[in-house]
Amino acid sequence: MPAPRPSRFAPRVSRLYSRMPDLFSPAGITAWRTHLETSEEFHRAARGWTGTVLLVEGGAAEAKRSTWIAIDDGAIREARPDNGADQTAAEFVLSADAGTWEALTRGREELLGAAMRGALRLERGQVWRLLPHAKAAAAMLRAAGDAP
């Protein structure tokens, strides 16, 4: 039996996904922030939101990486790797395994859907305070998938 032929779309798909920034590496955070600063969708959705979010990557058996994001009326004031004290300083701490973060940024999963099925967890903060910002948080994650 002959070996299967590679898809003619594979190189394009691979290039698309390899361009997506790693939300938890210094270089990826910088690329993501730069893209967010020019994202009209994010600015519209986040207008009026001022607060801090810590995104945590890692499941029970994975090493954890975290990204701190400070938002001021829809603008990214700060985006950087966790400094160690951010877990207790952040207004909201959202955690998920690497596969869930990837699905959220690639648009294969919706933020609220991931939360409802328990794949995305609110480790710190109150759901009722985060709900008004759910659209902005989803736009922020989608922007990572759109970043050059």
mmCIF file of N, CA and C in Angstrom:
data_model
loop_
_atom_site.group_PDB
_atom_site.id
_atom_site.type_symbol
_atom_site.label_atom_id
_atom_site.label_comp_id
_atom_site.label_asym_id
_atom_site.label_seq_id
_atom_site.Cartn_x
_atom_site.Cartn_y
_atom_site.Cartn_z
ATOM 1 N N MET A 1 0.848 -1.178 0.000
ATOM 2 C CA MET A 1 0.000 0.000 0.000
ATOM 3 C C MET A 1 0.894 1.243 0.000
ATOM 4 N N PRO A 2 0.648 2.186 -0.900
ATOM 5 C CA PRO A 2 1.489 3.393 -0.960
ATOM 6 C C PRO A 2 1.262 4.282 0.269
ATOM 7 N N ALA A 3 2.309 5.043 0.590
ATOM 8 C CA ALA A 3 2.217 5.979 1.728
ATOM 9 C C ALA A 3 1.226 7.087 1.385
ATOM 10 N N PRO A 4 0.490 7.592 2.397
ATOM 11 C CA PRO A 4 -0.458 8.676 2.110
ATOM 12 C C PRO A 4 0.264 9.937 1.659
ATOM 13 N N ARG A 5 -0.360 10.630 0.726
ATOM 14 C CA ARG A 5 0.216 11.878 0.225
ATOM 15 C C ARG A 5 -0.075 13.002 1.208
ATOM 16 N N PRO A 6 0.900 13.875 1.441
ATOM 17 C CA PRO A 6 0.637 15.022 2.314
ATOM 18 C C PRO A 6 -0.383 15.952 1.672
ATOM 19 N N SER A 7 -1.151 16.590 2.492
ATOM 20 C CA SER A 7 -2.158 17.533 2.016
ATOM 21 C C SER A 7 -1.475 18.725 1.362
ATOM 22 N N ARG A 8 -2.075 19.219 0.284
ATOM 23 C CA ARG A 8 -1.514 20.411 -0.363
ATOM 24 C C ARG A 8 -1.719 21.653 0.494
ATOM 25 N N PHE A 9 -2.577 21.555 1.528
ATOM 26 C CA PHE A 9 -2.826 22.688 2.414
ATOM 27 C C PHE A 9 -1.897 22.688 3.622
ATOM 28 N N ALA A 10 -1.229 21.582 3.887
ATOM 29 C CA ALA A 10 -0.404 21.453 5.085
ATOM 30 C C ALA A 10 0.636 22.567 5.230
ATOM 31 N N PRO A 11 1.395 22.933 4.205
ATOM 32 C CA PRO A 11 2.388 24.001 4.394
ATOM 33 C C PRO A 11 1.752 25.332 4.796
ATOM 34 N N ARG A 12 0.610 25.684 4.191
ATOM 35 C CA ARG A 12 -0.039 26.949 4.526
ATOM 36 C C ARG A 12 -0.576 26.926 5.951
ATOM 37 N N VAL A 13 -1.190 25.829 6.345
ATOM 38 C CA VAL A 13 -1.738 25.707 7.695
ATOM 39 C C VAL A 13 -0.612 25.746 8.711
ATOM 40 N N SER A 14 0.473 25.045 8.435
ATOM 41 C CA SER A 14 1.615 25.029 9.341
ATOM 42 C C SER A 14 2.189 26.431 9.524
ATOM 43 N N ARG A 15 2.325 27.180 8.417
ATOM 44 C CA ARG A 15 2.847 28.552 8.518
ATOM 45 C C ARG A 15 1.902 29.434 9.329
ATOM 46 N N LEU A 16 0.603 29.274 9.117
ATOM 47 C CA LEU A 16 -0.371 30.085 9.840
ATOM 48 C C LEU A 16 -0.231 29.862 11.336
ATOM 49 N N TYR A 17 -0.197 28.611 11.759
ATOM 50 C CA TYR A 17 -0.149 28.320 13.186
ATOM 51 C C TYR A 17 1.212 28.603 13.790
ATOM 52 N N SER A 18 2.268 28.472 13.023
ATOM 53 C CA SER A 18 3.583 28.742 13.583
ATOM 54 C C SER A 18 3.779 30.241 13.814
ATOM 55 N N ARG A 19 2.976 31.080 13.143
ATOM 56 C CA ARG A 19 3.089 32.528 13.336
ATOM 57 C C ARG A 19 2.378 32.991 14.596
ATOM 58 N N MET A 20 1.502 32.171 15.139
ATOM 59 C CA MET A 20 0.742 32.556 16.314
ATOM 60 C C MET A 20 1.682 32.663 17.516
ATOM 61 N N PRO A 21 1.621 33.758 18.268
ATOM 62 C CA PRO A 21 2.543 33.910 19.396
ATOM 63 C C PRO A 21 2.215 32.967 20.544
ATOM 64 N N ASP A 22 3.232 32.584 21.276
ATOM 65 C CA ASP A 22 3.091 31.797 22.500
ATOM 66 C C ASP A 22 2.681 32.784 23.594
ATOM 67 N N LEU A 23 1.485 32.641 24.127
ATOM 68 C CA LEU A 23 0.958 33.589 25.109
ATOM 69 C C LEU A 23 1.749 33.637 26.406
ATOM 70 N N PHE A 24 2.669 32.705 26.589
ATOM 71 C CA PHE A 24 3.356 32.595 27.867
ATOM 72 C C PHE A 24 4.873 32.775 27.777
ATOM 73 N N SER A 25 5.380 33.114 26.598
ATOM 74 C CA SER A 25 6.814 33.381 26.462
ATOM 75 C C SER A 25 7.010 34.892 26.345
ATOM 76 N N PRO A 26 8.147 35.425 26.770
ATOM 77 C CA PRO A 26 8.369 36.882 26.656
ATOM 78 C C PRO A 26 8.175 37.406 25.230
ATOM 79 N N ALA A 27 8.733 36.720 24.237
ATOM 80 C CA ALA A 27 8.587 37.182 22.850
ATOM 81 C C ALA A 27 7.138 37.095 22.387
ATOM 82 N N GLY A 28 6.457 36.023 22.752
ATOM 83 C CA GLY A 28 5.053 35.868 22.377
ATOM 84 C C GLY A 28 4.164 36.909 23.020
ATOM 85 N N ILE A 29 4.431 37.219 24.281
ATOM 86 C CA ILE A 29 3.650 38.236 24.994
ATOM 87 C C ILE A 29 3.832 39.591 24.326
ATOM 88 N N THR A 30 5.064 39.910 23.934
ATOM 89 C CA THR A 30 5.340 41.181 23.263
ATOM 90 C C THR A 30 4.594 41.261 21.932
ATOM 91 N N ALA A 31 4.634 40.181 21.141
ATOM 92 C CA ALA A 31 3.934 40.169 19.847
ATOM 93 C C ALA A 31 2.426 40.294 20.048
ATOM 94 N N TRP A 32 1.896 39.600 21.039
ATOM 95 C CA TRP A 32 0.470 39.640 21.334
ATOM 96 C C TRP A 32 0.054 41.050 21.760
ATOM 97 N N ARG A 33 0.838 41.657 22.644
ATOM 98 C CA ARG A 33 0.525 43.011 23.113
ATOM 99 C C ARG A 33 0.532 44.006 21.944
ATOM 100 N N THR A 34 1.530 43.912 21.100
ATOM 101 C CA THR A 34 1.617 44.804 19.944
ATOM 102 C C THR A 34 0.370 44.674 19.079
ATOM 103 N N HIS A 35 -0.073 43.449 18.870
ATOM 104 C CA HIS A 35 -1.270 43.223 18.069
ATOM 105 C C HIS A 35 -2.515 43.763 18.781
ATOM 106 N N LEU A 36 -2.610 43.554 20.086
ATOM 107 C CA LEU A 36 -3.766 44.055 20.848
ATOM 108 C C LEU A 36 -3.859 45.575 20.802
ATOM 109 N N GLU A 37 -2.718 46.235 20.784
ATOM 110 C CA GLU A 37 -2.704 47.698 20.767
ATOM 111 C C GLU A 37 -3.333 48.262 19.499
ATOM 112 N N THR A 38 -3.387 47.462 18.438
ATOM 113 C CA THR A 38 -3.974 47.928 17.180
ATOM 114 C C THR A 38 -5.288 47.227 16.850
ATOM 115 N N SER A 39 -5.796 46.397 17.758
ATOM 116 C CA SER A 39 -7.018 45.641 17.501
ATOM 117 C C SER A 39 -8.263 46.462 17.848
ATOM 118 N N GLU A 40 -8.983 46.871 16.828
ATOM 119 C CA GLU A 40 -10.225 47.630 17.047
ATOM 120 C C GLU A 40 -11.257 46.768 17.762
ATOM 121 N N GLU A 41 -11.322 45.472 17.410
ATOM 122 C CA GLU A 41 -12.283 44.568 18.058
ATOM 123 C C GLU A 41 -12.037 44.533 19.569
ATOM 124 N N PHE A 42 -10.773 44.397 19.960
ATOM 125 C CA PHE A 42 -10.457 44.368 21.385
ATOM 126 C C PHE A 42 -10.781 45.705 22.048
ATOM 127 N N HIS A 43 -10.389 46.815 21.428
ATOM 128 C CA HIS A 43 -10.640 48.136 22.021
ATOM 129 C C HIS A 43 -12.133 48.385 22.230
ATOM 130 N N ARG A 44 -12.948 48.024 21.226
ATOM 131 C CA ARG A 44 -14.399 48.196 21.371
ATOM 132 C C ARG A 44 -14.946 47.332 22.501
ATOM 133 N N ALA A 45 -14.535 46.070 22.533
ATOM 134 C CA ALA A 45 -15.057 45.135 23.532
ATOM 135 C C ALA A 45 -14.572 45.476 24.941
ATOM 136 N N ALA A 46 -13.356 45.999 25.054
ATOM 137 C CA ALA A 46 -12.754 46.236 26.377
ATOM 138 C C ALA A 46 -12.946 47.662 26.885
ATOM 139 N N ARG A 47 -13.564 48.511 26.083
ATOM 140 C CA ARG A 47 -13.782 49.892 26.528
ATOM 141 C C ARG A 47 -14.524 49.886 27.858
ATOM 142 N N GLY A 48 -14.005 50.602 28.831
ATOM 143 C CA GLY A 48 -14.609 50.653 30.161
ATOM 144 C C GLY A 48 -14.055 49.626 31.137
ATOM 145 N N TRP A 49 -13.243 48.696 30.647
ATOM 146 C CA TRP A 49 -12.680 47.673 31.526
ATOM 147 C C TRP A 49 -11.318 48.127 32.009
ATOM 148 N N THR A 50 -11.163 48.224 33.305
ATOM 149 C CA THR A 50 -9.876 48.488 33.927
ATOM 150 C C THR A 50 -9.674 47.417 34.975
ATOM 151 N N GLY A 51 -8.588 46.675 34.843
ATOM 152 C CA GLY A 51 -8.322 45.602 35.794
ATOM 153 C C GLY A 51 -7.111 44.801 35.398
ATOM 154 N N THR A 52 -6.879 43.734 36.134
ATOM 155 C CA THR A 52 -5.714 42.879 35.889
ATOM 156 C C THR A 52 -6.161 41.425 35.776
ATOM 157 N N VAL A 53 -5.472 40.721 34.892
ATOM 158 C CA VAL A 53 -5.766 39.313 34.634
ATOM 159 C C VAL A 53 -4.449 38.554 34.605
ATOM 160 N N LEU A 54 -4.444 37.402 35.239
ATOM 161 C CA LEU A 54 -3.303 36.499 35.140
ATOM 162 C C LEU A 54 -3.786 35.252 34.424
ATOM 163 N N LEU A 55 -3.164 34.938 33.294
ATOM 164 C CA LEU A 55 -3.470 33.719 32.554
ATOM 165 C C LEU A 55 -2.448 32.672 32.961
ATOM 166 N N VAL A 56 -2.913 31.501 33.367
ATOM 167 C CA VAL A 56 -2.025 30.445 33.836
ATOM 168 C C VAL A 56 -2.172 29.243 32.915
ATOM 169 N N GLU A 57 -1.057 28.780 32.383
ATOM 170 C CA GLU A 57 -1.037 27.596 31.540
ATOM 171 C C GLU A 57 -0.451 26.451 32.343
ATOM 172 N N GLY A 58 -1.149 25.340 32.345
ATOM 173 C CA GLY A 58 -0.609 24.144 32.980
ATOM 174 C C GLY A 58 -1.689 23.343 33.661
ATOM 175 N N GLY A 59 -1.684 22.072 33.389
ATOM 176 C CA GLY A 59 -2.590 21.159 34.060
ATOM 177 C C GLY A 59 -1.918 20.587 35.287
ATOM 178 N N ALA A 60 -2.550 19.596 35.868
ATOM 179 C CA ALA A 60 -2.045 19.003 37.101
ATOM 180 C C ALA A 60 -0.639 18.427 36.916
ATOM 181 N N ALA A 61 -0.366 17.846 35.755
ATOM 182 C CA ALA A 61 0.936 17.206 35.524
ATOM 183 C C ALA A 61 1.905 18.078 34.732
ATOM 184 N N GLU A 62 1.529 19.324 34.441
ATOM 185 C CA GLU A 62 2.362 20.211 33.628
ATOM 186 C C GLU A 62 3.008 21.294 34.485
ATOM 187 N N ALA A 63 4.171 21.749 34.047
ATOM 188 C CA ALA A 63 4.775 22.928 34.679
ATOM 189 C C ALA A 63 3.894 24.118 34.343
ATOM 190 N N LYS A 64 3.813 25.057 35.237
ATOM 191 C CA LYS A 64 2.934 26.204 35.028
ATOM 192 C C LYS A 64 3.720 27.404 34.496
ATOM 193 N N ARG A 65 3.105 28.106 33.532
ATOM 194 C CA ARG A 65 3.620 29.377 33.033
ATOM 195 C C ARG A 65 2.477 30.369 33.135
ATOM 196 N N SER A 66 2.798 31.629 33.419
ATOM 197 C CA SER A 66 1.745 32.624 33.616
ATOM 198 C C SER A 66 2.081 33.935 32.918
ATOM 199 N N THR A 67 1.013 34.618 32.479
ATOM 200 C CA THR A 67 1.137 35.919 31.829
ATOM 201 C C THR A 67 0.240 36.924 32.543
ATOM 202 N N TRP A 68 0.822 38.054 32.919
ATOM 203 C CA TRP A 68 0.124 39.155 33.599
ATOM 204 C C TRP A 68 -0.316 40.159 32.556
ATOM 205 N N ILE A 69 -1.573 40.580 32.645
ATOM 206 C CA ILE A 69 -2.099 41.591 31.735
ATOM 207 C C ILE A 69 -2.830 42.644 32.554
ATOM 208 N N ALA A 70 -2.471 43.906 32.351
ATOM 209 C CA ALA A 70 -3.147 45.022 33.006
ATOM 210 C C ALA A 70 -3.846 45.820 31.915
ATOM 211 N N ILE A 71 -5.154 46.030 32.099
ATOM 212 C CA ILE A 71 -5.983 46.718 31.120
ATOM 213 C C ILE A 71 -6.484 48.016 31.747
ATOM 214 N N ASP A 72 -6.428 49.091 30.982
ATOM 215 C CA ASP A 72 -6.910 50.389 31.465
ATOM 216 C C ASP A 72 -7.853 50.972 30.420
ATOM 217 N N ASP A 73 -9.140 50.910 30.688
ATOM 218 C CA ASP A 73 -10.175 51.409 29.790
ATOM 219 C C ASP A 73 -9.988 50.900 28.363
ATOM 220 N N GLY A 74 -9.757 49.602 28.249
ATOM 221 C CA GLY A 74 -9.651 48.984 26.944
ATOM 222 C C GLY A 74 -8.279 49.026 26.309
ATOM 223 N N ALA A 75 -7.312 49.596 26.983
ATOM 224 C CA ALA A 75 -5.938 49.641 26.463
ATOM 225 C C ALA A 75 -5.059 48.735 27.322
ATOM 226 N N ILE A 76 -4.125 48.071 26.687
ATOM 227 C CA ILE A 76 -3.194 47.229 27.419
ATOM 228 C C ILE A 76 -2.134 48.133 28.045
ATOM 229 N N ARG A 77 -2.140 48.209 29.353
ATOM 230 C CA ARG A 77 -1.172 49.033 30.074
ATOM 231 C C ARG A 77 0.117 48.253 30.299
ATOM 232 N N GLU A 78 -0.039 46.940 30.509
ATOM 233 C CA GLU A 78 1.132 46.106 30.779
ATOM 234 C C GLU A 78 0.813 44.668 30.378
ATOM 235 N N ALA A 79 1.780 43.989 29.794
ATOM 236 C CA ALA A 79 1.681 42.567 29.470
ATOM 237 C C ALA A 79 3.083 41.998 29.610
ATOM 238 N N ARG A 80 3.218 40.991 30.475
ATOM 239 C CA ARG A 80 4.548 40.442 30.763
ATOM 240 C C ARG A 80 4.411 39.076 31.421
ATOM 241 N N PRO A 81 5.515 38.344 31.503
ATOM 242 C CA PRO A 81 5.468 37.088 32.258
ATOM 243 C C PRO A 81 5.217 37.375 33.743
ATOM 244 N N ASP A 82 4.606 36.436 34.412
ATOM 245 C CA ASP A 82 4.325 36.516 35.849
ATOM 246 C C ASP A 82 5.613 36.770 36.614
ATOM 247 N N ASN A 83 5.559 37.679 37.598
ATOM 248 C CA ASN A 83 6.757 37.987 38.386
ATOM 249 C C ASN A 83 6.822 37.207 39.698
ATOM 250 N N GLY A 84 5.891 36.311 39.900
ATOM 251 C CA GLY A 84 5.892 35.505 41.125
ATOM 252 C C GLY A 84 4.891 35.991 42.154
ATOM 253 N N ALA A 85 4.614 37.283 42.178
ATOM 254 C CA ALA A 85 3.650 37.844 43.132
ATOM 255 C C ALA A 85 2.294 38.107 42.471
ATOM 256 N N ASP A 86 2.201 37.878 41.178
ATOM 257 C CA ASP A 86 0.995 38.234 40.435
ATOM 258 C C ASP A 86 -0.223 37.381 40.789
ATOM 259 N N GLN A 87 -0.006 36.165 41.224
ATOM 260 C CA GLN A 87 -1.119 35.274 41.562
ATOM 261 C C GLN A 87 -2.022 35.906 42.620
ATOM 262 N N THR A 88 -1.436 36.596 43.576
ATOM 263 C CA THR A 88 -2.228 37.207 44.638
ATOM 264 C C THR A 88 -2.616 38.649 44.311
ATOM 265 N N ALA A 89 -1.954 39.265 43.349
ATOM 266 C CA ALA A 89 -2.244 40.656 43.006
ATOM 267 C C ALA A 89 -3.317 40.794 41.928
ATOM 268 N N ALA A 90 -3.491 39.786 41.088
ATOM 269 C CA ALA A 90 -4.425 39.878 39.968
ATOM 270 C C ALA A 90 -5.871 39.877 40.433
ATOM 271 N N GLU A 91 -6.665 40.688 39.769
ATOM 272 C CA GLU A 91 -8.101 40.702 40.042
ATOM 273 C C GLU A 91 -8.737 39.380 39.608
ATOM 274 N N PHE A 92 -8.298 38.871 38.438
ATOM 275 C CA PHE A 92 -8.798 37.607 37.918
ATOM 276 C C PHE A 92 -7.621 36.704 37.573
ATOM 277 N N VAL A 93 -7.727 35.436 37.925
ATOM 278 C CA VAL A 93 -6.751 34.422 37.526
ATOM 279 C C VAL A 93 -7.517 33.343 36.776
ATOM 280 N N LEU A 94 -7.154 33.181 35.501
ATOM 281 C CA LEU A 94 -7.773 32.166 34.646
ATOM 282 C C LEU A 94 -6.735 31.108 34.336
ATOM 283 N N SER A 95 -7.090 29.839 34.528
ATOM 284 C CA SER A 95 -6.131 28.776 34.252
ATOM 285 C C SER A 95 -6.736 27.714 33.350
ATOM 286 N N ALA A 96 -5.873 27.132 32.542
ATOM 287 C CA ALA A 96 -6.265 26.067 31.623
ATOM 288 C C ALA A 96 -5.011 25.320 31.199
ATOM 289 N N ASP A 97 -5.209 24.144 30.635
ATOM 290 C CA ASP A 97 -4.047 23.428 30.116
ATOM 291 C C ASP A 97 -3.669 24.022 28.754
ATOM 292 N N ALA A 98 -2.520 23.621 28.260
ATOM 293 C CA ALA A 98 -1.993 24.191 27.011
ATOM 294 C C ALA A 98 -2.949 23.980 25.843
ATOM 295 N N GLY A 99 -3.574 22.817 25.769
ATOM 296 C CA GLY A 99 -4.500 22.526 24.673
ATOM 297 C C GLY A 99 -5.706 23.447 24.664
ATOM 298 N N THR A 100 -6.206 23.792 25.844
ATOM 299 C CA THR A 100 -7.359 24.696 25.922
ATOM 300 C C THR A 100 -6.976 26.100 25.490
ATOM 301 N N TRP A 101 -5.812 26.590 25.949
ATOM 302 C CA TRP A 101 -5.371 27.926 25.518
ATOM 303 C C TRP A 101 -5.207 27.959 24.005
ATOM 304 N N GLU A 102 -4.636 26.899 23.447
ATOM 305 C CA GLU A 102 -4.444 26.836 21.998
ATOM 306 C C GLU A 102 -5.796 26.866 21.277
ATOM 307 N N ALA A 103 -6.759 26.100 21.768
ATOM 308 C CA ALA A 103 -8.088 26.068 21.150
ATOM 309 C C ALA A 103 -8.768 27.429 21.240
ATOM 310 N N LEU A 104 -8.598 28.115 22.361
ATOM 311 C CA LEU A 104 -9.203 29.443 22.530
ATOM 312 C C LEU A 104 -8.593 30.464 21.576
ATOM 313 N N THR A 105 -7.275 30.451 21.433
ATOM 314 C CA THR A 105 -6.620 31.439 20.573
ATOM 315 C C THR A 105 -6.819 31.132 19.097
ATOM 316 N N ARG A 106 -7.006 29.876 18.751
ATOM 317 C CA ARG A 106 -7.228 29.503 17.345
ATOM 318 C C ARG A 106 -8.693 29.578 16.950
ATOM 319 N N GLY A 107 -9.566 29.885 17.907
ATOM 320 C CA GLY A 107 -10.980 30.001 17.604
ATOM 321 C C GLY A 107 -11.715 28.685 17.524
ATOM 322 N N ARG A 108 -11.083 27.599 17.953
ATOM 323 C CA ARG A 108 -11.744 26.294 17.950
ATOM 324 C C ARG A 108 -12.648 26.130 19.170
ATOM 325 N N GLU A 109 -12.513 27.008 20.138
ATOM 326 C CA GLU A 109 -13.298 26.928 21.375
ATOM 327 C C GLU A 109 -13.682 28.342 21.777
ATOM 328 N N GLU A 110 -14.872 28.482 22.327
ATOM 329 C CA GLU A 110 -15.338 29.768 22.847
ATOM 330 C C GLU A 110 -15.008 29.847 24.329
ATOM 331 N N LEU A 111 -14.696 31.051 24.800
ATOM 332 C CA LEU A 111 -14.318 31.285 26.192
ATOM 333 C C LEU A 111 -15.368 30.748 27.167
ATOM 334 N N LEU A 112 -16.618 31.133 26.977
ATOM 335 C CA LEU A 112 -17.664 30.702 27.907
ATOM 336 C C LEU A 112 -17.902 29.201 27.823
ATOM 337 N N GLY A 113 -17.785 28.628 26.642
ATOM 338 C CA GLY A 113 -17.928 27.178 26.492
ATOM 339 C C GLY A 113 -16.854 26.428 27.260
ATOM 340 N N ALA A 114 -15.615 26.903 27.158
ATOM 341 C CA ALA A 114 -14.511 26.267 27.885
ATOM 342 C C ALA A 114 -14.720 26.379 29.390
ATOM 343 N N ALA A 115 -15.238 27.529 29.829
ATOM 344 C CA ALA A 115 -15.511 27.712 31.257
ATOM 345 C C ALA A 115 -16.637 26.793 31.716
ATOM 346 N N MET A 116 -17.688 26.677 30.923
ATOM 347 C CA MET A 116 -18.839 25.854 31.294
ATOM 348 C C MET A 116 -18.470 24.378 31.412
ATOM 349 N N ARG A 117 -17.554 23.910 30.575
ATOM 350 C CA ARG A 117 -17.185 22.497 30.646
ATOM 351 C C ARG A 117 -16.009 22.245 31.598
ATOM 352 N N GLY A 118 -15.524 23.313 32.250
ATOM 353 C CA GLY A 118 -14.483 23.156 33.260
ATOM 354 C C GLY A 118 -13.065 23.145 32.736
ATOM 355 N N ALA A 119 -12.879 23.365 31.432
ATOM 356 C CA ALA A 119 -11.534 23.373 30.860
ATOM 357 C C ALA A 119 -10.805 24.678 31.174
ATOM 358 N N LEU A 120 -11.550 25.759 31.354
ATOM 359 C CA LEU A 120 -11.009 27.058 31.744
ATOM 360 C C LEU A 120 -11.570 27.351 33.128
ATOM 361 N N ARG A 121 -10.673 27.597 34.066
ATOM 362 C CA ARG A 121 -11.108 27.779 35.452
ATOM 363 C C ARG A 121 -10.793 29.191 35.936
ATOM 364 N N LEU A 122 -11.733 29.764 36.665
ATOM 365 C CA LEU A 122 -11.536 31.053 37.326
ATOM 366 C C LEU A 122 -10.995 30.736 38.710
ATOM 367 N N GLU A 123 -9.682 30.900 38.880
ATOM 368 C CA GLU A 123 -9.014 30.539 40.136
ATOM 369 C C GLU A 123 -9.093 31.665 41.163
ATOM 370 N N ARG A 124 -9.223 32.878 40.669
ATOM 371 C CA ARG A 124 -9.316 34.039 41.552
ATOM 372 C C ARG A 124 -10.250 35.049 40.902
ATOM 373 N N GLY A 125 -11.045 35.695 41.701
ATOM 374 C CA GLY A 125 -11.999 36.674 41.203
ATOM 375 C C GLY A 125 -13.409 36.111 41.265
ATOM 376 N N GLN A 126 -14.345 36.974 41.008
ATOM 377 C CA GLN A 126 -15.751 36.585 41.085
ATOM 378 C C GLN A 126 -16.357 36.570 39.690
ATOM 379 N N VAL A 127 -17.075 35.497 39.399
ATOM 380 C CA VAL A 127 -17.671 35.321 38.076
ATOM 381 C C VAL A 127 -18.539 36.519 37.698
ATOM 382 N N TRP A 128 -19.346 36.999 38.616
ATOM 383 C CA TRP A 128 -20.256 38.106 38.301
ATOM 384 C C TRP A 128 -19.495 39.380 37.939
ATOM 385 N N ARG A 129 -18.255 39.521 38.419
ATOM 386 C CA ARG A 129 -17.450 40.704 38.058
ATOM 387 C C ARG A 129 -16.742 40.512 36.712
ATOM 388 N N LEU A 130 -16.514 39.255 36.339
ATOM 389 C CA LEU A 130 -15.842 38.966 35.068
ATOM 390 C C LEU A 130 -16.828 38.927 33.893
ATOM 391 N N LEU A 131 -18.054 38.508 34.149
ATOM 392 C CA LEU A 131 -19.028 38.353 33.064
ATOM 393 C C LEU A 131 -19.182 39.580 32.166
ATOM 394 N N PRO A 132 -19.228 40.807 32.705
ATOM 395 C CA PRO A 132 -19.347 41.963 31.802
ATOM 396 C C PRO A 132 -18.150 42.117 30.858
ATOM 397 N N HIS A 133 -17.045 41.465 31.178
ATOM 398 C CA HIS A 133 -15.824 41.583 30.379
ATOM 399 C C HIS A 133 -15.538 40.331 29.554
ATOM 400 N N ALA A 134 -16.478 39.384 29.522
ATOM 401 C CA ALA A 134 -16.265 38.122 28.804
ATOM 402 C C ALA A 134 -16.008 38.353 27.322
ATOM 403 N N LYS A 135 -16.743 39.277 26.724
ATOM 404 C CA LYS A 135 -16.546 39.565 25.293
ATOM 405 C C LYS A 135 -15.143 40.133 25.056
ATOM 406 N N ALA A 136 -14.692 41.008 25.941
ATOM 407 C CA ALA A 136 -13.348 41.585 25.804
ATOM 408 C C ALA A 136 -12.278 40.519 26.017
ATOM 409 N N ALA A 137 -12.473 39.644 26.997
ATOM 410 C CA ALA A 137 -11.500 38.575 27.242
ATOM 411 C C ALA A 137 -11.422 37.636 26.044
ATOM 412 N N ALA A 138 -12.572 37.314 25.448
ATOM 413 C CA ALA A 138 -12.575 36.456 24.257
ATOM 414 C C ALA A 138 -11.866 37.146 23.094
ATOM 415 N N ALA A 139 -12.114 38.449 22.909
ATOM 416 C CA ALA A 139 -11.444 39.196 21.832
ATOM 417 C C ALA A 139 -9.937 39.250 22.061
ATOM 418 N N MET A 140 -9.540 39.370 23.325
ATOM 419 C CA MET A 140 -8.120 39.412 23.666
ATOM 420 C C MET A 140 -7.454 38.089 23.272
ATOM 421 N N LEU A 141 -8.107 36.973 23.570
ATOM 422 C CA LEU A 141 -7.531 35.676 23.213
ATOM 423 C C LEU A 141 -7.552 35.443 21.706
ATOM 424 N N ARG A 142 -8.629 35.821 21.050
ATOM 425 C CA ARG A 142 -8.697 35.662 19.589
ATOM 426 C C ARG A 142 -7.613 36.472 18.907
ATOM 427 N N ALA A 143 -7.287 37.632 19.461
ATOM 428 C CA ALA A 143 -6.250 38.479 18.870
ATOM 429 C C ALA A 143 -4.907 37.759 18.838
ATOM 430 N N ALA A 144 -4.672 36.887 19.796
ATOM 431 C CA ALA A 144 -3.415 36.124 19.780
ATOM 432 C C ALA A 144 -3.343 35.238 18.540
ATOM 433 N N GLY A 145 -4.478 34.683 18.145
ATOM 434 C CA GLY A 145 -4.516 33.858 16.949
ATOM 435 C C GLY A 145 -4.387 34.650 15.666
ATOM 436 N N ASP A 146 -4.690 35.944 15.733
ATOM 437 C CA ASP A 146 -4.605 36.807 14.549
ATOM 438 C C ASP A 146 -3.268 37.527 14.437
ATOM 439 N N ALA A 147 -2.479 37.494 15.510
ATOM 440 C CA ALA A 147 -1.227 38.259 15.514
ATOM 441 C C ALA A 147 -0.280 37.761 14.450
ATOM 442 N N PRO A 148 0.413 38.686 13.790
ATOM 443 C CA PRO A 148 1.375 38.290 12.744
ATOM 444 C C PRO A 148 2.598 37.621 13.326
#
